[in-house]
Amino acid sequence: MQKAFSYRFYPTTEQESLLRRTLGCVRLVYNRALAVRTEAWYERKERLDYVQTSALLTKWKKQDDLQFLNEVSSVPLQQALRHLQSAFSNFFAGRAKYPNFKKKRNGGSAEFTKSAFRWKDAKVFLAKCNEPLNIRWSRRLPDGVEPSTVTIRLNPAGQWYISLRFDDPRELKLQPVDPSVGLDVGMSSLITLSTGEKIANPKHFNRYYKRLRKAQRSLSRKQKGSRNWDKARLKVAKIHQKISDSRKDHLHKLTTRLIRENQAIIIESLAVKNMVKNRQLARSISDAGWGELVRQLEYKAQWYGRTLVKIDRWFPSSKRCGQCGHIVERLPLSVREWDCPKCGAHHDRDINAARNILAVGHTVTVCGAGVRPDRHTSGGQLRRSRKSQK
């Protein structure tokens, strides 16, 4: 199984100078190739591919004003062209938007394949570097494993990270367990379990909100492009990085616990990109990190032999009575508890939703079909997807 471990590293002055030049050259090659491909299409209706842009890179290296491209490793430059080709492939397939130009203030990354780095005694030697990188090993690679690809990344906060990609031969599947759990995500409680447990939302953004507001006000008073503006921008970026790191750390601990304790996890398939269009809830939804939560559950379930089931997001998990199946017509977000008008059962909104999600998840697992409310029938009766009916 292909995996990638990310580590923080601290380059020497010489290494940082070389790496910054490498990132600059990668950004230049990517942007030039993107501009050439865009111009070729709009002016001549011609589609350029990786082979043609690679030939252009060879010509660029011979130009007097671009001789600095020869001072860095050629592998990251070629990889930048491959990444651009992948971006265009995703665009033409409808999976992504049109590629954007890379910006210096976003940091950047450079990918080194095996011909551009050396792995010796658990140390990484990059091309044109005599000393190994000073990596902070938070965890070691499996014994006998060598990375196939190394990616160097500089984030907007000025921190350096290295990602080592390798093929993991270990069998990490956990022993099967009996419990299954349904999850209902929210904002007051990050997730509610079908067992009745509620995991509080840490609200990491609110913890740093005052510091961030002060730093952004200071940045707005600086002249853009000046030395003081760059210092203030770096301060804002570091606060944003702290918020992101805190959120990911909490989600990693939470998802690992859920994977270890449950054999099957059932969750709604949420369209987070559409939900953040609500201007009143956008910040709270983004801070909760629902998308990252599901992403971590997906790959950890694959690693450790667990089952992750996604039910249709239109299933009325909150409006449906878990006792009799009655669906209420309207249930505003402000209503956290309600009584079923048909059977009189009292429900906590989130716990009832989590239990309904668990029940439907078992149906999906057994039938192998998605379940959603039928909009064409009265009462919101459930129906199977068309695939399962064939």
Short mmCIF file of C-alpha atoms in Angstrom, two decimals:
data_model
loop_
_atom_site.label_atom_id
_atom_site.label_comp_id
_atom_site.label_asym_id
_atom_site.label_seq_id
_atom_site.Cartn_x
_atom_site.Cartn_y
_atom_site.Cartn_z
CA MET A 1 0.00 0.00 0.00
CA GLN A 2 1.35 3.40 -1.01
CA LYS A 3 1.76 5.79 1.92
CA ALA A 4 3.42 9.12 2.61
CA PHE A 5 4.75 10.36 5.94
CA SER A 6 5.27 14.07 6.47
CA TYR A 7 7.97 15.53 8.75
CA ARG A 8 9.21 18.96 9.74
CA PHE A 9 12.86 19.64 8.89
CA TYR A 10 15.30 22.45 9.52
CA PRO A 11 17.66 23.22 6.60
CA THR A 12 21.04 24.85 6.98
CA THR A 13 21.62 28.29 5.48
CA GLU A 14 23.19 26.74 2.39
CA GLN A 15 20.41 24.18 1.99
CA GLU A 16 17.68 26.79 2.45
CA SER A 17 19.24 29.00 -0.22
CA LEU A 18 19.33 26.10 -2.68
CA LEU A 19 15.80 24.97 -1.82
CA ARG A 20 14.35 28.46 -2.20
CA ARG A 21 16.01 28.76 -5.61
CA THR A 22 14.60 25.35 -6.53
CA LEU A 23 11.08 26.37 -5.52
CA GLY A 24 11.45 29.59 -7.49
CA CYS A 25 12.57 27.70 -10.61
CA VAL A 26 9.74 25.18 -10.23
CA ARG A 27 7.23 28.03 -9.94
CA LEU A 28 8.73 29.78 -12.99
CA VAL A 29 8.65 26.65 -15.18
CA TYR A 30 5.09 25.80 -14.13
CA ASN A 31 3.78 29.31 -14.77
CA ARG A 32 5.60 29.65 -18.12
CA ALA A 33 4.31 26.30 -19.31
CA LEU A 34 0.78 27.21 -18.21
CA ALA A 35 0.98 30.54 -20.04
CA VAL A 36 2.29 28.86 -23.21
CA ARG A 37 -0.43 26.19 -23.18
CA THR A 38 -3.15 28.80 -22.57
CA GLU A 39 -1.84 31.05 -25.34
CA ALA A 40 -1.57 28.12 -27.79
CA TRP A 41 -5.20 27.21 -27.24
CA TYR A 42 -6.71 30.71 -27.43
CA GLU A 43 -4.63 31.85 -30.41
CA ARG A 44 -4.19 28.66 -32.49
CA LYS A 45 -6.70 26.22 -30.93
CA GLU A 46 -3.73 23.92 -30.32
CA ARG A 47 -3.38 21.61 -27.34
CA LEU A 48 0.14 21.19 -25.99
CA ASP A 49 1.06 18.18 -23.85
CA TYR A 50 3.88 17.21 -21.50
CA VAL A 51 6.28 16.17 -24.30
CA GLN A 52 6.03 19.54 -26.03
CA THR A 53 6.43 21.56 -22.83
CA SER A 54 9.43 19.41 -21.87
CA ALA A 55 11.05 20.33 -25.18
CA LEU A 56 10.34 23.98 -24.40
CA LEU A 57 12.07 23.59 -21.03
CA THR A 58 15.22 22.43 -22.81
CA LYS A 59 15.14 25.60 -24.95
CA TRP A 60 14.51 27.81 -21.93
CA LYS A 61 17.62 26.47 -20.21
CA LYS A 62 19.72 27.65 -23.16
CA GLN A 63 18.48 31.23 -22.99
CA ASP A 64 20.85 33.77 -21.44
CA ASP A 65 18.24 35.23 -19.10
CA LEU A 66 17.24 31.76 -17.80
CA GLN A 67 20.66 30.26 -17.14
CA PHE A 68 19.82 30.00 -13.43
CA LEU A 69 17.53 27.05 -14.27
CA ASN A 70 20.70 24.97 -14.69
CA GLU A 71 21.81 25.70 -11.12
CA VAL A 72 19.14 23.47 -9.56
CA SER A 73 18.20 19.84 -10.07
CA SER A 74 16.36 19.19 -13.33
CA VAL A 75 14.07 16.55 -11.78
CA PRO A 76 11.75 18.96 -9.85
CA LEU A 77 11.39 21.04 -13.03
CA GLN A 78 10.29 18.01 -15.04
CA GLN A 79 7.94 16.98 -12.23
CA ALA A 80 6.35 20.45 -12.32
CA LEU A 81 5.49 19.86 -15.98
CA ARG A 82 4.01 16.46 -15.12
CA HIS A 83 1.90 18.04 -12.39
CA LEU A 84 0.67 20.64 -14.89
CA GLN A 85 -0.29 17.83 -17.28
CA SER A 86 -2.24 16.14 -14.48
CA ALA A 87 -3.99 19.43 -13.70
CA PHE A 88 -5.10 19.77 -17.33
CA SER A 89 -6.21 16.13 -17.44
CA ASN A 90 -8.39 16.71 -14.36
CA PHE A 91 -9.78 19.90 -15.92
CA PHE A 92 -10.73 18.22 -19.20
CA ALA A 93 -12.29 15.31 -17.28
CA GLY A 94 -14.45 17.76 -15.29
CA ARG A 95 -12.84 16.90 -11.94
CA ALA A 96 -11.20 20.29 -11.33
CA LYS A 97 -11.16 23.91 -12.41
CA TYR A 98 -8.72 25.43 -14.90
CA PRO A 99 -5.15 25.44 -13.47
CA ASN A 100 -4.04 28.60 -11.67
CA PHE A 101 -0.67 30.31 -11.68
CA LYS A 102 1.50 29.62 -8.64
CA LYS A 103 2.25 32.50 -6.27
CA LYS A 104 5.41 33.08 -4.28
CA ARG A 105 3.64 34.01 -1.06
CA ASN A 106 1.99 30.56 -0.92
CA GLY A 107 5.36 28.90 -0.38
CA GLY A 108 5.54 26.10 -2.91
CA SER A 109 6.75 22.53 -3.29
CA ALA A 110 9.28 20.52 -5.27
CA GLU A 111 9.17 16.80 -5.97
CA PHE A 112 12.33 14.69 -6.19
CA THR A 113 12.25 11.20 -7.66
CA LYS A 114 14.84 8.51 -6.89
CA SER A 115 17.38 9.89 -9.34
CA ALA A 116 17.46 13.22 -7.47
CA PHE A 117 17.98 12.12 -3.87
CA ARG A 118 19.89 9.52 -1.90
CA TRP A 119 18.62 7.48 1.05
CA LYS A 120 21.47 6.29 3.26
CA ASP A 121 21.39 5.23 6.94
CA ALA A 122 17.86 6.64 7.32
CA LYS A 123 19.04 10.05 6.09
CA VAL A 124 17.96 12.03 3.04
CA PHE A 125 20.57 13.62 0.77
CA LEU A 126 19.03 15.84 -1.93
CA ALA A 127 20.69 16.50 -5.28
CA LYS A 128 23.39 19.19 -5.12
CA CYS A 129 23.41 18.96 -1.28
CA ASN A 130 26.43 17.49 0.53
CA GLU A 131 24.81 17.30 3.96
CA PRO A 132 21.68 15.32 4.93
CA LEU A 133 18.51 17.17 5.85
CA ASN A 134 17.95 17.75 9.56
CA ILE A 135 14.60 15.98 9.82
CA ARG A 136 12.60 15.80 13.03
CA TRP A 137 11.59 12.14 12.98
CA SER A 138 8.20 12.02 14.70
CA ARG A 139 7.95 8.39 13.53
CA ARG A 140 10.35 6.14 11.66
CA LEU A 141 9.74 4.46 8.34
CA PRO A 142 9.14 0.68 8.48
CA ASP A 143 12.30 -1.44 8.57
CA GLY A 144 13.77 -2.21 5.17
CA VAL A 145 11.68 0.44 3.40
CA GLU A 146 13.14 3.15 1.18
CA PRO A 147 11.18 6.17 -0.07
CA SER A 148 10.44 6.28 -3.79
CA THR A 149 9.61 9.99 -3.92
CA VAL A 150 10.57 12.96 -1.74
CA THR A 151 8.54 16.17 -1.75
CA ILE A 152 9.86 19.36 -0.17
CA ARG A 153 7.27 21.92 0.86
CA LEU A 154 7.50 25.47 2.23
CA ASN A 155 4.26 26.68 3.76
CA PRO A 156 3.18 30.37 3.94
CA ALA A 157 4.36 30.50 7.57
CA GLY A 158 7.96 29.85 6.47
CA GLN A 159 8.11 26.28 7.81
CA TRP A 160 9.80 23.49 5.87
CA TYR A 161 8.23 20.03 5.52
CA ILE A 162 9.34 16.87 3.76
CA SER A 163 7.00 14.11 2.59
CA LEU A 164 8.42 10.62 2.03
CA ARG A 165 6.37 8.33 -0.19
CA PHE A 166 6.93 4.57 0.11
CA ASP A 167 5.30 1.18 -0.37
CA ASP A 168 4.33 -0.20 3.05
CA PRO A 169 4.59 -4.03 3.13
CA ARG A 170 3.17 -4.35 6.66
CA GLU A 171 -0.18 -5.90 7.47
CA LEU A 172 -1.87 -3.37 9.76
CA LYS A 173 -5.40 -4.76 9.87
CA LEU A 174 -6.83 -4.74 13.38
CA GLN A 175 -8.67 -7.61 15.01
CA PRO A 176 -12.40 -7.54 14.16
CA VAL A 177 -14.69 -6.07 16.83
CA ASP A 178 -18.47 -6.17 17.23
CA PRO A 179 -19.53 -2.52 17.69
CA SER A 180 -20.70 -0.33 14.83
CA VAL A 181 -21.41 3.34 15.22
CA GLY A 182 -23.36 6.05 13.42
CA LEU A 183 -21.98 9.59 13.38
CA ASP A 184 -23.92 12.83 13.10
CA VAL A 185 -21.68 15.85 12.55
CA GLY A 186 -22.57 19.24 13.93
CA MET A 187 -21.21 22.55 15.16
CA SER A 188 -22.20 22.70 18.84
CA SER A 189 -21.01 19.09 19.16
CA LEU A 190 -18.41 18.15 16.58
CA ILE A 191 -19.88 14.65 16.27
CA THR A 192 -22.64 12.78 18.06
CA LEU A 193 -22.36 9.00 18.32
CA SER A 194 -25.28 6.62 18.10
CA THR A 195 -24.24 5.42 21.58
CA GLY A 196 -25.39 8.80 22.93
CA GLU A 197 -21.89 10.23 23.42
CA LYS A 198 -21.25 13.77 22.20
CA ILE A 199 -17.77 14.96 21.23
CA ALA A 200 -17.42 18.67 21.94
CA ASN A 201 -16.31 21.02 19.18
CA PRO A 202 -12.97 22.60 20.25
CA LYS A 203 -13.59 25.64 17.98
CA HIS A 204 -9.90 26.20 17.30
CA PHE A 205 -10.51 29.37 15.28
CA ASN A 206 -12.21 31.09 18.22
CA ARG A 207 -9.19 30.37 20.45
CA TYR A 208 -6.92 32.41 18.17
CA TYR A 209 -9.50 34.88 16.88
CA LYS A 210 -8.36 37.90 18.92
CA ARG A 211 -4.68 37.36 18.06
CA LEU A 212 -5.53 36.86 14.40
CA ARG A 213 -7.70 39.99 14.25
CA LYS A 214 -4.94 42.07 15.82
CA ALA A 215 -2.32 40.70 13.42
CA GLN A 216 -4.53 41.27 10.37
CA ARG A 217 -5.24 44.86 11.39
CA SER A 218 -1.52 45.44 11.73
CA LEU A 219 -1.00 43.92 8.27
CA SER A 220 -3.65 46.18 6.71
CA ARG A 221 -1.75 49.29 7.89
CA LYS A 222 1.50 48.27 6.18
CA GLN A 223 2.46 49.25 2.65
CA LYS A 224 2.07 46.18 0.45
CA GLY A 225 5.41 44.77 -0.67
CA SER A 226 7.45 46.51 2.02
CA ARG A 227 9.71 44.75 4.52
CA ASN A 228 7.33 45.47 7.42
CA TRP A 229 4.39 44.21 5.34
CA ASP A 230 6.21 40.92 4.77
CA LYS A 231 6.89 40.56 8.51
CA ALA A 232 3.25 41.22 9.35
CA ARG A 233 2.10 38.80 6.64
CA LEU A 234 4.33 36.11 8.12
CA LYS A 235 2.83 36.70 11.56
CA VAL A 236 -0.70 36.23 10.20
CA ALA A 237 0.35 33.08 8.34
CA LYS A 238 1.84 31.57 11.51
CA ILE A 239 -1.43 32.07 13.42
CA HIS A 240 -3.37 30.43 10.60
CA GLN A 241 -0.89 27.53 10.66
CA LYS A 242 -1.40 27.08 14.41
CA ILE A 243 -5.15 26.89 13.90
CA SER A 244 -4.74 24.33 11.12
CA ASP A 245 -2.27 22.20 13.11
CA SER A 246 -4.53 22.20 16.20
CA ARG A 247 -7.55 21.16 14.14
CA LYS A 248 -5.71 18.33 12.37
CA ASP A 249 -4.18 17.04 15.60
CA HIS A 250 -7.59 16.83 17.27
CA LEU A 251 -9.16 15.11 14.26
CA HIS A 252 -6.32 12.58 14.03
CA LYS A 253 -6.79 11.56 17.67
CA LEU A 254 -10.57 11.37 17.27
CA THR A 255 -10.59 9.35 14.03
CA THR A 256 -7.97 6.92 15.33
CA ARG A 257 -10.11 6.25 18.39
CA LEU A 258 -13.23 5.68 16.27
CA ILE A 259 -11.39 3.29 13.96
CA ARG A 260 -9.94 1.25 16.84
CA GLU A 261 -13.23 0.92 18.74
CA ASN A 262 -15.65 0.16 15.88
CA GLN A 263 -15.79 -2.33 13.03
CA ALA A 264 -18.14 -0.21 10.90
CA ILE A 265 -18.60 3.56 10.89
CA ILE A 266 -21.62 5.10 9.18
CA ILE A 267 -21.68 8.77 8.25
CA GLU A 268 -23.56 11.09 5.91
CA SER A 269 -21.94 12.10 2.63
CA LEU A 270 -21.86 15.86 3.06
CA ALA A 271 -21.40 18.46 0.31
CA VAL A 272 -19.21 20.80 2.40
CA LYS A 273 -18.39 23.06 -0.58
CA ASN A 274 -22.08 23.82 -1.01
CA MET A 275 -22.71 24.21 2.72
CA VAL A 276 -20.04 26.91 3.19
CA LYS A 277 -21.93 29.11 0.73
CA ASN A 278 -24.18 29.95 3.67
CA ARG A 279 -22.50 33.16 4.87
CA GLN A 280 -23.88 32.86 8.39
CA LEU A 281 -22.50 29.35 8.98
CA ALA A 282 -19.47 29.29 6.66
CA ARG A 283 -16.86 30.07 9.33
CA SER A 284 -18.25 27.54 11.83
CA ILE A 285 -18.51 24.81 9.19
CA SER A 286 -14.96 25.43 7.97
CA ASP A 287 -13.61 25.45 11.52
CA ALA A 288 -15.29 22.11 12.29
CA GLY A 289 -13.29 20.40 9.53
CA TRP A 290 -15.95 17.91 8.43
CA GLY A 291 -14.22 17.25 5.13
CA GLU A 292 -10.92 16.43 6.84
CA LEU A 293 -12.76 14.20 9.32
CA VAL A 294 -14.26 12.08 6.53
CA ARG A 295 -10.95 12.01 4.61
CA GLN A 296 -9.08 10.63 7.62
CA LEU A 297 -11.78 8.05 8.32
CA GLU A 298 -11.59 6.87 4.70
CA TYR A 299 -7.89 6.11 4.52
CA LYS A 300 -7.62 4.84 8.11
CA ALA A 301 -10.50 2.42 7.49
CA GLN A 302 -8.61 1.15 4.45
CA TRP A 303 -5.35 0.82 6.41
CA TYR A 304 -6.79 -1.01 9.42
CA GLY A 305 -9.45 -3.19 7.81
CA ARG A 306 -12.53 -1.31 8.97
CA THR A 307 -15.69 -0.42 7.02
CA LEU A 308 -16.78 3.15 6.31
CA VAL A 309 -20.32 3.53 4.98
CA LYS A 310 -21.63 6.80 3.55
CA ILE A 311 -25.38 7.29 3.31
CA ASP A 312 -27.11 9.78 1.06
CA ARG A 313 -27.02 13.32 2.42
CA TRP A 314 -30.72 13.79 1.62
CA PHE A 315 -31.77 11.11 4.09
CA PRO A 316 -33.88 12.91 6.79
CA SER A 317 -31.89 11.61 9.75
CA SER A 318 -32.86 14.51 12.03
CA LYS A 319 -36.54 14.73 11.04
CA ARG A 320 -37.23 11.00 11.22
CA CYS A 321 -38.50 9.47 14.46
CA GLY A 322 -36.25 6.61 15.49
CA GLN A 323 -39.15 4.80 17.17
CA CYS A 324 -41.99 4.79 14.62
CA GLY A 325 -40.37 6.19 11.46
CA HIS A 326 -42.60 9.27 11.23
CA ILE A 327 -40.98 12.24 9.43
CA VAL A 328 -41.85 15.74 10.59
CA GLU A 329 -42.30 18.37 7.90
CA ARG A 330 -40.13 21.07 9.45
CA LEU A 331 -37.39 21.03 12.07
CA PRO A 332 -35.35 24.27 12.35
CA LEU A 333 -31.74 24.15 13.53
CA SER A 334 -32.70 26.00 16.70
CA VAL A 335 -34.81 23.01 17.83
CA ARG A 336 -32.44 20.66 19.67
CA GLU A 337 -35.10 18.42 21.24
CA TRP A 338 -38.51 17.41 19.92
CA ASP A 339 -41.44 15.07 20.54
CA CYS A 340 -42.81 12.81 17.83
CA PRO A 341 -46.41 13.88 17.03
CA LYS A 342 -47.31 10.29 16.11
CA CYS A 343 -45.91 8.11 18.93
CA GLY A 344 -44.99 10.81 21.48
CA ALA A 345 -41.34 9.70 21.79
CA HIS A 346 -38.96 12.41 23.06
CA HIS A 347 -35.79 12.84 20.97
CA ASP A 348 -32.50 14.62 21.30
CA ARG A 349 -32.03 15.93 17.76
CA ASP A 350 -28.38 14.82 17.33
CA ILE A 351 -28.62 11.46 19.10
CA ASN A 352 -31.76 10.56 17.16
CA ALA A 353 -30.01 11.49 13.89
CA ALA A 354 -26.95 9.37 14.75
CA ARG A 355 -29.12 6.35 15.54
CA ASN A 356 -31.09 6.75 12.32
CA ILE A 357 -27.81 6.97 10.40
CA LEU A 358 -26.63 3.73 12.07
CA ALA A 359 -29.88 1.95 11.20
CA VAL A 360 -29.75 3.03 7.56
CA GLY A 361 -26.05 2.17 7.39
CA HIS A 362 -26.84 -1.43 8.29
CA THR A 363 -29.39 -1.48 5.45
CA VAL A 364 -26.81 -0.15 2.99
CA THR A 365 -24.28 -2.76 4.14
CA VAL A 366 -26.73 -5.65 3.76
CA CYS A 367 -28.41 -4.55 0.52
CA GLY A 368 -25.36 -2.93 -1.08
CA ALA A 369 -27.41 0.08 -2.14
CA GLY A 370 -27.72 3.74 -1.32
CA VAL A 371 -30.82 4.74 0.63
CA ARG A 372 -32.49 8.12 0.34
CA PRO A 373 -35.97 9.63 0.76
CA ASP A 374 -38.29 9.31 -2.20
CA ARG A 375 -39.36 12.86 -3.05
CA HIS A 376 -42.17 11.60 -5.26
CA THR A 377 -44.06 9.83 -2.47
CA SER A 378 -45.89 11.33 0.46
CA GLY A 379 -44.48 10.82 3.91
CA GLY A 380 -40.85 10.57 2.76
CA GLN A 381 -40.78 6.79 2.35
CA LEU A 382 -37.39 5.21 1.72
CA ARG A 383 -36.40 3.74 -1.60
CA ARG A 384 -33.32 2.00 -2.94
CA SER A 385 -31.13 3.47 -5.62
CA ARG A 386 -31.85 2.51 -9.23
CA LYS A 387 -28.69 0.41 -9.47
CA SER A 388 -29.88 -1.92 -6.72
CA GLN A 389 -33.25 -2.44 -8.40
CA LYS A 390 -31.75 -3.76 -11.61
#
